[in-house]
């Protein structure tokens, strides 16, 4: 997109510092107008601002674009097993480089009529080498706004029949992604017709390339981790195109920064590969990446709108970083430009003493340490990707969680504790408008350029504030958990027993959230999302060392707080309260982290347990009303 002369850009002041703002999927999905018209312009007064966007989500992340893209990927694989005639057509269309298969009622492409297991041996026109090459060529990387090859879209070009054509499988999913983004672009860009047309074209081209890529993957019947990364990367690219449009329409000079090629092949030297081919990214990798990101951002003339997807990561982005990777991308951008603050914008006022959707009396926490934020994230309060903290905090960049629906709220600051005696008197508001007093709860702020506290939202005002007493910080629930119990058959000594268990977990890539052991018994809590086939294999291997049982529909309850290191009696209080509330505990873990006490209980008791602990251990007043207590089927005490 050509730069425009009448748009407002970053300040001319050479001393202006950077603020990096990350917007999650639901924020860009629902509040792009607020972001473009209010939030970004307000911070541009005196700061350089870059925004990092995730893929759009409508109501929830589960229904968002990234999940749809993953769905399209698995549909492409499923379709690989449809009748040979369809595949031959697909190959022909790939060779011709255009036609996208669609479903015509009654045709062999219908999923209903598909016969799974049709051998792929009949696809002779292209050798697998040629297909690999084709996949490379179709790689979605490197396409520019308008230089992309124009392929035909499913709806407009699929044959000359007059019969209405209905896309199925991955084509239907791509159609859905396309129409959703076109509709959002039209909503976001209302003033500049030409700009809207350009964005609509770019979105359509991105979706066409995606279709081609999925088609090629379908033909070779394989989606590697790298291909899966490329597929999900389309989500951030699409959402950033719309964000650029919304900003420019709002009079802000903005430019798209795509990061598909930001990971230079030389960075791979910083990725250690073990004998099984697994990669570990070391700090030098992240340092090189943040430096490259910094250079890209500094070269921008407008507000950089950065895809939170950051490309060809050794060992794959999804495997190495996992979902929620845009937080880490934003942190690396913040490090690269030595930002004065990293802001993570969400639809919640900040980090609360418990999930505010589940605990009506939860309070906003003005300030928490990176360790506490990481524990909360690992155990169910998905506030920020856990890798984010380390990168930003290492460079003393404070992280602030803020609410797009309440931009003037103070949010929650994640920063290490200040040494005793620091009074925070030099703290300033980031946008330079006002110096405000600190909140009553010991905020852990030490940077001189650190933002202070904006006006309180209603929800903040309504929440009681903790005094100076040392209390745990928050309680959290992670549900959808299963517990795997292994009872030794005593044919191996205990170290062999443990070695076999851990070896099995490693072999199948199973991540354990909590573990509790005796010499002959091990209980492990893990996400229940494990594939049934994998679980069966794990069980079969473990049965060689003992009796295995599985408890389903469980939840992990964790009490987290930096003060818990030195507090006596918290565990006693926690378990007494649960016992008084008739909450049966399946497993307890304390000590792995000094700031976390966790236990496993039945999922159906999770919300009741959360409220009991919040009321009794985090000492919230007023006492929950009878109706709140009644919501859990019985009174609290
Ligand atoms: N302790 C907590 N503090 C704040 N939010 C929490 C906490 N535990 C769970 N949550 C939930 O996490 C969600 C995070 O906010 P949201 O903006 O919806 O996420 P995203 O940025 O992933 O779209 C909120 O819906 C909130 O209910
Ligand atoms: N869109 C990606 C990356 C991400 O960071 O998401 P979010 O910012 O919405 O957590 C995902 O869904 O995982």
XYZ file of C-alpha atoms and ligand atoms in Angstrom:
677
model
C 0.000 0.000 0.000
C 1.521 3.380 -0.929
C 2.243 5.729 2.004
C -0.232 8.535 2.335
C 0.678 12.117 3.054
C -2.454 13.156 4.937
C -2.324 10.475 7.612
C -1.068 10.949 11.124
C 2.128 9.044 11.925
C 4.454 8.568 14.876
C 5.776 11.712 16.597
C 8.786 13.473 15.039
C 10.489 13.662 18.433
C 13.667 11.563 18.119
C 13.495 10.847 21.849
C 9.990 9.402 21.707
C 9.973 5.902 23.148
C 8.169 2.819 21.891
C 5.075 1.195 23.277
C 4.257 -2.235 21.901
C 0.598 -3.173 22.045
C -0.598 -6.722 21.490
C -4.230 -7.345 20.648
C -5.731 -10.802 21.055
C -8.063 -12.482 18.575
C -11.324 -11.490 20.208
C -10.101 -7.899 20.670
C -9.320 -7.423 16.966
C -12.485 -9.344 16.161
C -14.842 -7.263 18.257
C -13.189 -3.950 19.100
C -11.110 -2.947 16.098
C -12.937 0.382 15.839
C -12.006 1.289 19.441
C -8.422 0.207 18.827
C -8.043 2.185 15.607
C -10.039 5.264 16.519
C -9.267 5.677 20.214
C -6.529 3.565 21.727
C -3.745 3.804 19.151
C -4.278 7.546 18.448
C -4.245 8.332 22.182
C -0.872 6.625 22.655
C 0.600 8.211 19.526
C 0.742 11.499 21.398
C 4.388 11.402 22.432
C 5.116 7.695 21.802
C 6.042 5.482 18.932
C 3.484 2.705 18.806
C 3.561 -0.688 17.116
C 0.669 -3.102 17.311
C 0.943 -6.882 17.149
C -2.268 -8.672 16.190
C -3.503 -12.186 16.556
C -5.870 -13.872 14.128
C -9.451 -12.660 14.430
C -11.961 -14.439 16.614
C -15.670 -13.711 16.729
C -17.088 -14.494 20.125
C -14.463 -16.901 21.460
C -11.002 -18.123 20.580
C -12.426 -21.615 20.126
C -14.488 -20.315 17.199
C -11.680 -18.110 15.895
C -9.748 -18.059 12.639
C -6.763 -20.067 13.923
C -9.048 -22.937 14.879
C -10.800 -22.707 11.517
C -7.434 -22.858 9.770
C -6.461 -25.934 11.749
C -9.842 -27.414 10.889
C -9.240 -26.712 7.182
C -5.869 -28.458 7.438
C -7.383 -31.597 8.887
C -10.237 -31.485 6.366
C -7.682 -31.384 3.552
C -6.132 -34.551 4.945
C -9.517 -36.217 5.382
C -10.401 -35.386 1.806
C -7.250 -37.088 0.615
C -9.136 -40.311 1.233
C -12.090 -39.446 -1.019
C -12.569 -41.372 -4.316
C -9.761 -41.462 -6.825
C -11.752 -39.584 -9.424
C -11.831 -36.518 -7.201
C -8.150 -36.778 -6.549
C -7.392 -37.053 -10.215
C -9.427 -33.905 -10.708
C -7.519 -32.265 -7.901
C -4.206 -33.168 -9.465
C -5.387 -31.850 -12.798
C -6.484 -28.627 -11.193
C -3.181 -28.284 -9.415
C -1.234 -28.884 -12.607
C -3.348 -26.292 -14.348
C -2.867 -24.056 -11.369
C -6.397 -22.826 -11.060
C -9.547 -24.766 -10.562
C -10.720 -25.417 -7.055
C -12.794 -28.535 -6.528
C -16.324 -27.899 -5.378
C -19.190 -30.121 -4.528
C -21.996 -30.520 -6.981
C -24.924 -32.373 -5.522
C -24.495 -36.051 -6.264
C -20.907 -35.776 -7.515
C -18.116 -38.037 -6.393
C -16.651 -35.204 -4.317
C -19.430 -35.348 -1.802
C -18.093 -36.280 1.614
C -21.194 -38.378 2.169
C -20.308 -40.616 -0.757
C -16.604 -40.765 0.089
C -15.035 -44.152 0.550
C -12.152 -43.878 2.942
C -8.984 -45.716 2.183
C -8.985 -45.313 -1.603
C -5.344 -45.841 -2.537
C -3.459 -42.843 -3.805
C -1.478 -45.003 -6.194
C -3.624 -43.911 -9.106
C -2.312 -40.407 -9.011
C 0.335 -40.728 -11.629
C 0.458 -37.416 -13.415
C 2.693 -35.848 -10.756
C 5.585 -37.567 -9.036
C 6.028 -36.872 -5.344
C 9.100 -34.752 -6.132
C 7.056 -32.559 -8.381
C 4.407 -32.303 -5.707
C 6.964 -31.308 -3.104
C 8.183 -28.601 -5.460
C 4.623 -27.494 -6.075
C 4.079 -27.215 -2.338
C 7.189 -25.076 -2.087
C 5.963 -22.818 -4.873
C 2.596 -22.502 -3.240
C 4.159 -21.663 0.073
C 2.289 -18.685 1.370
C 5.437 -16.889 2.350
C 6.774 -13.868 0.650
C 3.646 -12.721 -1.204
C 3.296 -8.956 -1.221
C 0.100 -6.963 -1.123
C -0.520 -6.888 -4.804
C 2.116 -9.081 -6.386
C 0.332 -12.278 -5.479
C -0.663 -14.549 -8.274
C -4.360 -14.226 -8.936
C -5.982 -17.622 -8.669
C -9.645 -18.246 -9.109
C -11.929 -18.494 -6.154
C -14.111 -21.513 -5.564
C -17.444 -19.807 -5.912
C -16.762 -17.855 -9.075
C -14.804 -20.296 -11.198
C -15.838 -23.789 -10.453
C -17.129 -25.082 -13.709
C -19.776 -23.903 -16.107
C -22.773 -25.724 -14.647
C -25.727 -23.524 -13.942
C -26.458 -25.660 -10.884
C -25.623 -23.856 -7.622
C -22.291 -25.067 -6.273
C -21.673 -25.724 -2.636
C -18.114 -25.960 -1.404
C -17.419 -28.770 1.024
C -14.577 -29.711 3.356
C -11.611 -27.380 3.422
C -13.057 -25.253 0.627
C -16.144 -24.545 2.691
C -13.966 -23.628 5.655
C -11.803 -21.311 3.543
C -14.997 -19.763 2.160
C -16.116 -19.097 5.691
C -12.791 -17.495 6.588
C -12.899 -15.411 3.405
C -16.439 -14.137 3.855
C -15.853 -13.379 7.525
C -12.781 -11.293 6.713
C -14.373 -9.519 3.787
C -17.310 -8.582 5.999
C -14.959 -7.327 8.718
C -12.942 -5.297 6.232
C -16.152 -3.640 5.019
C -17.078 -2.797 8.575
C -13.603 -1.504 9.413
C -12.987 0.637 6.334
C -15.977 2.843 5.694
C -14.511 6.093 4.354
C -11.864 5.204 1.807
C -13.400 3.146 -1.040
C -10.105 2.580 -2.836
C -8.423 1.376 0.330
C -11.276 -1.062 0.959
C -11.033 -2.471 -2.575
C -7.308 -3.007 -2.193
C -7.799 -4.836 1.109
C -10.597 -6.977 -0.296
C -8.315 -8.020 -3.175
C -5.457 -8.818 -0.844
C -7.711 -10.890 1.433
C -9.117 -12.813 -1.539
C -5.618 -13.534 -2.845
C -4.440 -14.744 0.551
C -7.408 -17.124 0.706
C -6.777 -18.362 -2.828
C -3.163 -19.122 -1.965
C -4.369 -20.909 1.129
C -6.729 -23.037 -0.983
C -3.894 -23.953 -3.329
C -1.674 -24.861 -0.432
C -4.341 -27.064 1.172
C -5.047 -28.710 -2.148
C -1.384 -29.542 -2.608
C -1.187 -30.873 0.942
C -4.239 -32.998 0.260
C -2.611 -34.504 -2.803
C 0.593 -35.465 -1.070
C -1.545 -36.591 1.874
C 0.658 -34.868 4.364
C 0.712 -31.736 6.434
C 4.050 -31.383 8.140
C 4.433 -29.219 11.251
C 6.022 -26.582 9.029
C 3.031 -26.666 6.648
C 0.653 -26.376 9.597
C 2.539 -23.286 10.762
C 2.249 -21.749 7.307
C -1.485 -22.448 7.297
C -2.151 -20.834 10.683
C 0.024 -17.849 9.717
C -2.665 -16.831 7.229
C -4.880 -15.890 10.186
C -2.579 -13.160 11.476
C -1.887 -11.897 7.944
C -5.617 -11.483 7.269
C -6.347 -9.812 10.567
C -3.429 -7.388 10.173
C -4.593 -6.380 6.700
C -7.908 -5.312 8.214
C -6.191 -3.592 11.151
C -4.035 -1.546 8.736
C -7.196 -0.584 6.867
C -9.024 0.398 10.055
C -6.112 2.574 11.218
C -5.689 4.284 7.880
C -9.426 4.859 7.664
C -9.174 6.463 11.099
C -6.445 8.801 9.824
C -3.462 6.951 11.263
C -0.529 6.124 9.000
C -0.075 2.376 9.359
C 1.890 -0.294 7.579
C 1.679 -4.046 7.406
C 4.666 -5.957 8.776
C 4.544 -9.652 7.901
C 7.102 -11.899 9.530
C 7.039 -15.091 7.486
C 10.701 -14.600 6.575
C 11.952 -12.912 9.738
C 13.669 -16.072 10.998
C 16.911 -15.995 9.064
C 18.398 -19.436 8.269
C 21.467 -18.367 10.259
C 19.337 -18.243 13.438
C 19.063 -22.022 13.247
C 22.595 -22.164 14.588
C 20.999 -21.160 17.908
C 18.577 -24.069 17.851
C 19.956 -27.203 19.404
C 18.766 -30.448 17.823
C 18.890 -33.667 19.828
C 19.485 -37.177 18.519
C 15.746 -37.627 17.889
C 15.572 -34.475 15.791
C 13.815 -32.385 18.456
C 14.816 -28.715 18.582
C 15.435 -26.560 21.613
C 15.573 -22.825 21.036
C 18.185 -21.120 23.142
C 18.301 -17.500 24.263
C 20.662 -16.558 21.410
C 17.860 -17.498 18.987
C 15.436 -15.133 20.698
C 18.114 -12.412 20.878
C 18.745 -12.621 17.116
C 15.030 -12.628 16.451
C 14.292 -9.617 18.624
C 17.150 -7.722 17.000
C 15.731 -8.486 13.527
C 12.253 -7.478 14.686
C 13.595 -4.244 16.132
C 15.206 -3.365 12.807
C 11.985 -4.067 10.915
C 9.930 -1.907 13.265
C 12.392 0.953 13.277
C 12.413 1.008 9.452
C 8.657 1.690 9.357
C 7.398 5.170 8.641
C 3.905 4.560 9.964
C 2.548 2.550 12.868
C 3.806 -0.998 12.281
C 0.938 -3.505 12.297
C 2.799 -6.723 12.968
C 1.574 -10.273 12.368
C 1.964 -12.068 15.681
C 2.860 -15.127 13.597
C 6.615 -15.111 13.224
C 7.457 -17.672 10.621
C 9.788 -20.518 10.107
C 10.791 -21.386 13.661
C 13.137 -24.405 13.911
C 11.028 -27.334 15.072
C 7.839 -25.388 14.178
C 6.104 -22.508 15.876
C 3.209 -24.603 17.157
C 5.500 -27.246 18.664
C 8.079 -24.873 20.119
C 5.891 -22.030 21.337
C 2.337 -23.346 21.043
C -0.928 -21.476 20.726
C -0.934 -17.914 21.957
C 2.425 -17.237 20.245
C 1.534 -13.612 19.459
C 2.246 -12.591 23.074
C 5.806 -13.812 22.677
C 6.124 -12.061 19.322
C 5.048 -8.808 20.976
C 7.595 -9.302 23.769
C 10.381 -9.868 21.238
C 9.316 -6.711 19.366
C 9.383 -4.826 22.673
C 12.916 -6.081 23.352
C 14.022 -5.244 19.792
C 13.029 -1.584 20.112
C 13.790 -1.337 23.858
C 10.176 -0.366 24.476
C 9.183 1.446 27.620
C 6.143 -0.789 28.019
C 4.609 -3.907 26.543
C 0.833 -3.812 26.670
C -1.301 -6.913 26.294
C -4.839 -5.780 25.512
C -7.655 -8.157 26.390
C -11.321 -8.061 27.334
C -10.722 -8.242 31.008
C -9.452 -5.425 33.251
C -6.277 -7.306 34.094
C -5.358 -10.260 36.259
C -7.919 -10.964 38.965
C -7.681 -12.872 42.229
C -9.757 -15.545 40.418
C -11.487 -15.845 37.066
C -14.083 -13.046 37.319
C -16.517 -15.098 35.258
C -16.503 -17.797 37.931
C -15.962 -15.882 41.167
C -18.236 -12.857 41.535
C -16.098 -11.342 44.314
C -12.781 -11.596 42.446
C -10.669 -8.424 42.629
C -8.343 -6.828 40.125
C -4.683 -7.265 41.085
C -2.765 -4.063 40.336
C 0.620 -5.733 40.217
C 1.989 -9.274 40.150
C 5.375 -10.859 39.598
C 6.284 -12.701 36.376
C 6.519 -15.978 38.324
C 2.985 -15.579 39.638
C 1.662 -14.684 36.180
C 3.367 -17.753 34.718
C 1.910 -20.093 37.364
C -1.564 -18.663 36.826
C -1.235 -19.119 33.084
C -0.024 -22.715 33.344
C -2.871 -23.560 35.699
C -5.901 -22.255 33.882
C -5.942 -18.452 34.005
C -4.760 -17.922 30.465
C -3.808 -14.329 30.822
C -0.519 -14.278 28.914
C 1.700 -16.812 27.133
C 4.200 -17.953 29.769
C 7.310 -17.427 27.563
C 6.459 -13.750 27.205
C 7.480 -12.735 30.679
C 11.033 -14.002 30.543
C 11.910 -12.088 27.379
C 10.406 -8.760 28.422
C 11.426 -8.848 32.055
C 15.032 -9.801 31.218
C 15.262 -6.385 29.562
C 13.356 -4.660 32.391
C 10.375 -3.946 30.166
C 7.189 -3.843 32.238
C 4.179 -5.733 30.895
C 0.721 -4.300 31.428
C -2.511 -6.201 30.885
C -5.218 -3.788 29.768
C -8.841 -3.932 28.756
C -9.959 -2.763 25.289
C -13.376 -2.133 26.767
C -11.905 0.071 29.472
C -8.807 1.732 27.970
C -8.286 4.184 30.833
C -8.266 1.463 33.498
C -5.004 0.858 35.312
C -4.785 -2.786 34.305
C -2.358 -5.200 35.912
C 1.381 -4.687 35.767
C 3.661 -7.697 35.587
C 7.054 -6.807 36.949
C 9.491 -8.285 39.461
C 9.346 -7.051 43.016
C 11.104 -3.816 43.844
C 13.782 -3.860 46.492
C 12.568 -2.838 49.954
C 12.436 0.912 50.420
C 11.488 1.907 46.885
C 8.574 4.300 47.093
C 7.723 4.459 43.412
C 7.682 8.260 43.531
C 9.196 8.600 40.066
C 6.540 6.505 38.340
C 4.853 8.242 35.438
C 1.933 7.586 33.148
C 3.034 6.127 29.865
C 1.162 8.629 27.754
C 2.570 11.451 29.835
C -0.836 12.929 30.692
C -0.928 12.614 34.473
C 1.064 11.438 37.414
C -1.293 9.595 39.686
C -0.922 8.100 43.129
C -0.085 4.443 43.410
C -2.882 2.060 44.238
C -3.138 0.926 47.851
C -1.737 -2.555 47.211
C 2.070 -2.640 47.129
C 2.575 -2.247 43.416
C 5.872 -3.702 42.305
C 7.048 -0.944 40.037
C 10.601 0.183 39.743
C 11.222 1.579 36.286
C 11.425 5.308 36.196
C 9.502 5.563 32.960
C 6.889 3.213 34.236
C 3.217 3.883 33.752
C 1.222 4.751 36.807
C -2.426 4.333 37.278
C -5.238 5.474 35.069
C -8.763 6.167 36.184
C -10.593 3.292 37.769
C -13.305 1.416 35.967
C -16.575 0.618 37.699
C -15.470 -2.939 38.209
C -12.272 -1.818 39.879
C -14.067 0.667 42.115
C -16.510 -1.992 43.204
C -13.786 -4.361 44.262
C -12.324 -4.209 47.752
C -8.587 -3.717 47.832
C -6.273 -5.850 49.898
C -4.469 -4.206 52.715
C -0.799 -4.694 53.452
C -1.370 -8.175 54.922
C 0.438 -10.909 53.171
C -2.016 -13.114 51.346
C -1.857 -15.553 48.481
C -2.291 -13.666 45.227
C -4.884 -15.664 43.291
C -6.657 -18.970 42.932
C -7.183 -20.654 39.610
C -8.824 -23.727 38.106
C -7.676 -25.758 35.151
C -10.420 -28.089 34.025
C -10.618 -30.824 31.431
C -7.924 -32.799 33.195
C -7.405 -36.534 33.616
C -5.355 -38.371 36.215
C -3.266 -41.383 35.315
C -2.404 -43.607 38.292
C 0.332 -46.198 38.040
C 0.778 -48.708 40.845
C 4.053 -50.628 40.613
C 3.993 -54.399 40.152
C 7.239 -54.389 42.192
C 9.168 -56.281 39.583
C 11.521 -53.327 39.166
C 13.203 -51.243 41.827
C 11.722 -47.791 42.147
C 14.245 -45.896 39.996
C 13.516 -48.293 37.123
C 9.815 -47.746 37.752
C 10.184 -43.979 37.436
C 12.535 -44.264 34.462
C 9.976 -46.345 32.578
C 7.179 -43.894 33.372
C 9.107 -40.825 32.294
C 10.501 -42.635 29.261
C 6.955 -43.492 28.174
C 5.740 -39.922 28.644
C 8.680 -38.659 26.622
C 8.118 -41.247 23.882
C 4.540 -40.105 23.292
C 5.145 -36.395 23.966
C 2.759 -36.299 26.919
C 2.956 -33.184 29.071
C 2.200 -33.701 32.755
C 0.758 -30.797 34.749
C 1.110 -32.250 38.234
C 2.770 -35.323 39.602
C 2.668 -36.960 42.993
C 4.738 -40.024 43.895
C 5.552 -42.642 46.494
C 7.999 -45.501 46.000
C 5.380 -47.707 44.379
C 2.716 -45.314 43.198
C 2.665 -42.396 40.771
C -0.303 -40.131 40.036
C -0.078 -37.723 37.125
C -2.573 -35.037 36.141
C -2.590 -33.986 32.506
C -4.779 -32.257 29.943
C -7.607 -34.567 28.907
C -7.224 -33.393 25.311
C -4.726 -36.203 24.761
C -5.666 -38.208 21.642
C -7.458 -41.426 22.654
C -5.010 -43.509 20.595
C -2.030 -41.910 22.320
C -3.583 -42.492 25.730
C -4.149 -46.154 24.889
C -0.516 -46.539 23.828
C 0.725 -44.799 26.988
C -1.458 -47.076 29.107
C -0.268 -50.183 27.273
C 3.393 -49.251 27.848
C 2.834 -48.377 31.507
C 0.988 -51.621 32.158
C 4.360 -53.334 31.754
C 5.464 -51.809 35.090
C 2.238 -51.776 37.037
C -1.494 -51.433 37.269
C -2.815 -48.388 35.453
C -6.073 -46.552 36.101
C -7.497 -43.375 34.634
C -9.689 -40.802 36.392
C -11.577 -38.535 34.015
C -13.486 -35.232 34.382
C -11.019 -33.828 36.874
C -9.778 -30.285 37.518
C -6.636 -28.807 39.066
C -7.157 -26.124 41.681
C -4.065 -23.981 42.356
C -3.456 -21.334 44.969
C -0.681 -19.018 43.829
C 1.238 -16.267 45.619
C 4.755 -14.986 46.021
C 4.223 -14.588 49.786
C 3.421 -18.263 50.135
C 7.157 -18.964 50.279
C 7.212 -17.598 53.808
C 3.678 -18.196 54.984
C 2.868 -20.912 57.464
C -0.488 -22.670 57.453
C -1.808 -21.771 54.006
C -1.958 -25.396 52.878
C -3.677 -26.361 56.139
C -6.256 -23.639 55.680
C -6.817 -24.517 52.032
C -7.465 -28.196 52.679
C -9.537 -27.584 55.816
C -11.805 -25.290 53.847
C -12.199 -27.862 51.086
C -12.908 -30.616 53.606
C -15.517 -28.426 55.345
C -17.104 -27.877 51.963
C -17.229 -31.648 51.327
C -14.842 -31.389 48.408
C -13.002 -34.649 47.947
C -9.359 -34.321 46.879
C -7.790 -36.884 44.559
C -4.224 -35.650 44.554
C -2.095 -32.954 46.221
C 1.096 -31.313 45.029
C 3.114 -28.758 46.911
C 6.755 -27.893 46.717
C 7.536 -28.135 43.002
C 6.991 -24.401 42.938
C 7.317 -22.521 46.209
C 4.575 -20.162 45.137
C 1.920 -22.720 44.196
C -0.126 -25.295 46.106
C -2.252 -27.445 43.829
C -4.740 -30.255 44.199
C -6.887 -32.302 41.885
C -10.616 -32.649 42.408
C -13.681 -33.617 40.417
C -14.558 -31.106 37.700
C -18.147 -30.745 38.905
C -16.861 -29.404 42.252
C -14.386 -26.977 40.665
C -16.392 -23.755 40.804
C -17.616 -24.433 44.294
C -14.024 -25.124 45.433
C -12.772 -21.995 43.683
C -15.305 -19.817 45.482
C -14.681 -21.495 48.840
C -10.942 -20.914 48.591
C -11.362 -17.409 47.292
C -13.621 -16.479 50.155
C -11.733 -18.250 52.912
C -8.082 -18.027 51.935
C -7.957 -14.835 49.929
C -10.159 -13.250 52.616
C -12.564 -11.414 50.441
C -15.457 -9.573 51.914
C -18.372 -9.316 51.817
C -19.204 -12.942 52.436
C -20.836 -14.535 49.373
C -24.586 -14.059 49.460
C -26.915 -17.009 49.912
C -27.857 -16.851 46.261
C -24.168 -17.031 45.252
C -23.643 -19.894 47.656
C -26.839 -21.497 46.472
C -25.495 -21.515 42.964
C -23.196 -24.311 44.071
C -26.024 -26.456 45.339
C -25.382 -25.988 49.064
C -24.343 -23.302 51.471
C -20.643 -22.708 51.889
C -20.373 -23.734 55.507
N -7.285 -14.742 37.200
C -7.837 -14.276 36.072
N -7.816 -12.966 35.808
C -8.368 -12.494 34.669
N -8.959 -13.255 33.738
C -9.018 -14.574 33.965
C -8.457 -15.143 35.120
N -8.658 -16.478 35.067
C -9.294 -16.730 33.922
N -9.551 -15.593 33.260
C -10.282 -15.514 32.000
O -9.339 -15.324 30.951
C -9.956 -14.628 29.875
C -8.890 -13.765 29.230
O -9.360 -12.670 28.591
P -9.725 -12.574 27.023
O -9.514 -11.189 26.633
O -11.083 -13.153 26.859
O -8.648 -13.554 26.330
P -7.981 -13.499 24.876
O -7.019 -12.375 24.864
O -7.279 -14.827 24.815
O -9.067 -13.339 23.866
C -11.138 -13.870 30.488
O -12.272 -14.254 29.795
C -11.238 -14.333 31.937
O -12.520 -14.734 32.290
N -4.017 -16.860 16.807
C -3.138 -17.724 17.543
C -2.083 -16.968 18.275
C -2.480 -16.166 19.473
O -1.606 -15.582 20.079
O -3.765 -16.087 19.849
P -4.383 -15.083 21.029
O -3.621 -13.815 20.988
O -5.818 -14.868 20.647
O -4.185 -15.790 22.327
C -3.918 -18.686 18.424
O -5.129 -18.714 18.363
O -3.307 -19.415 19.160
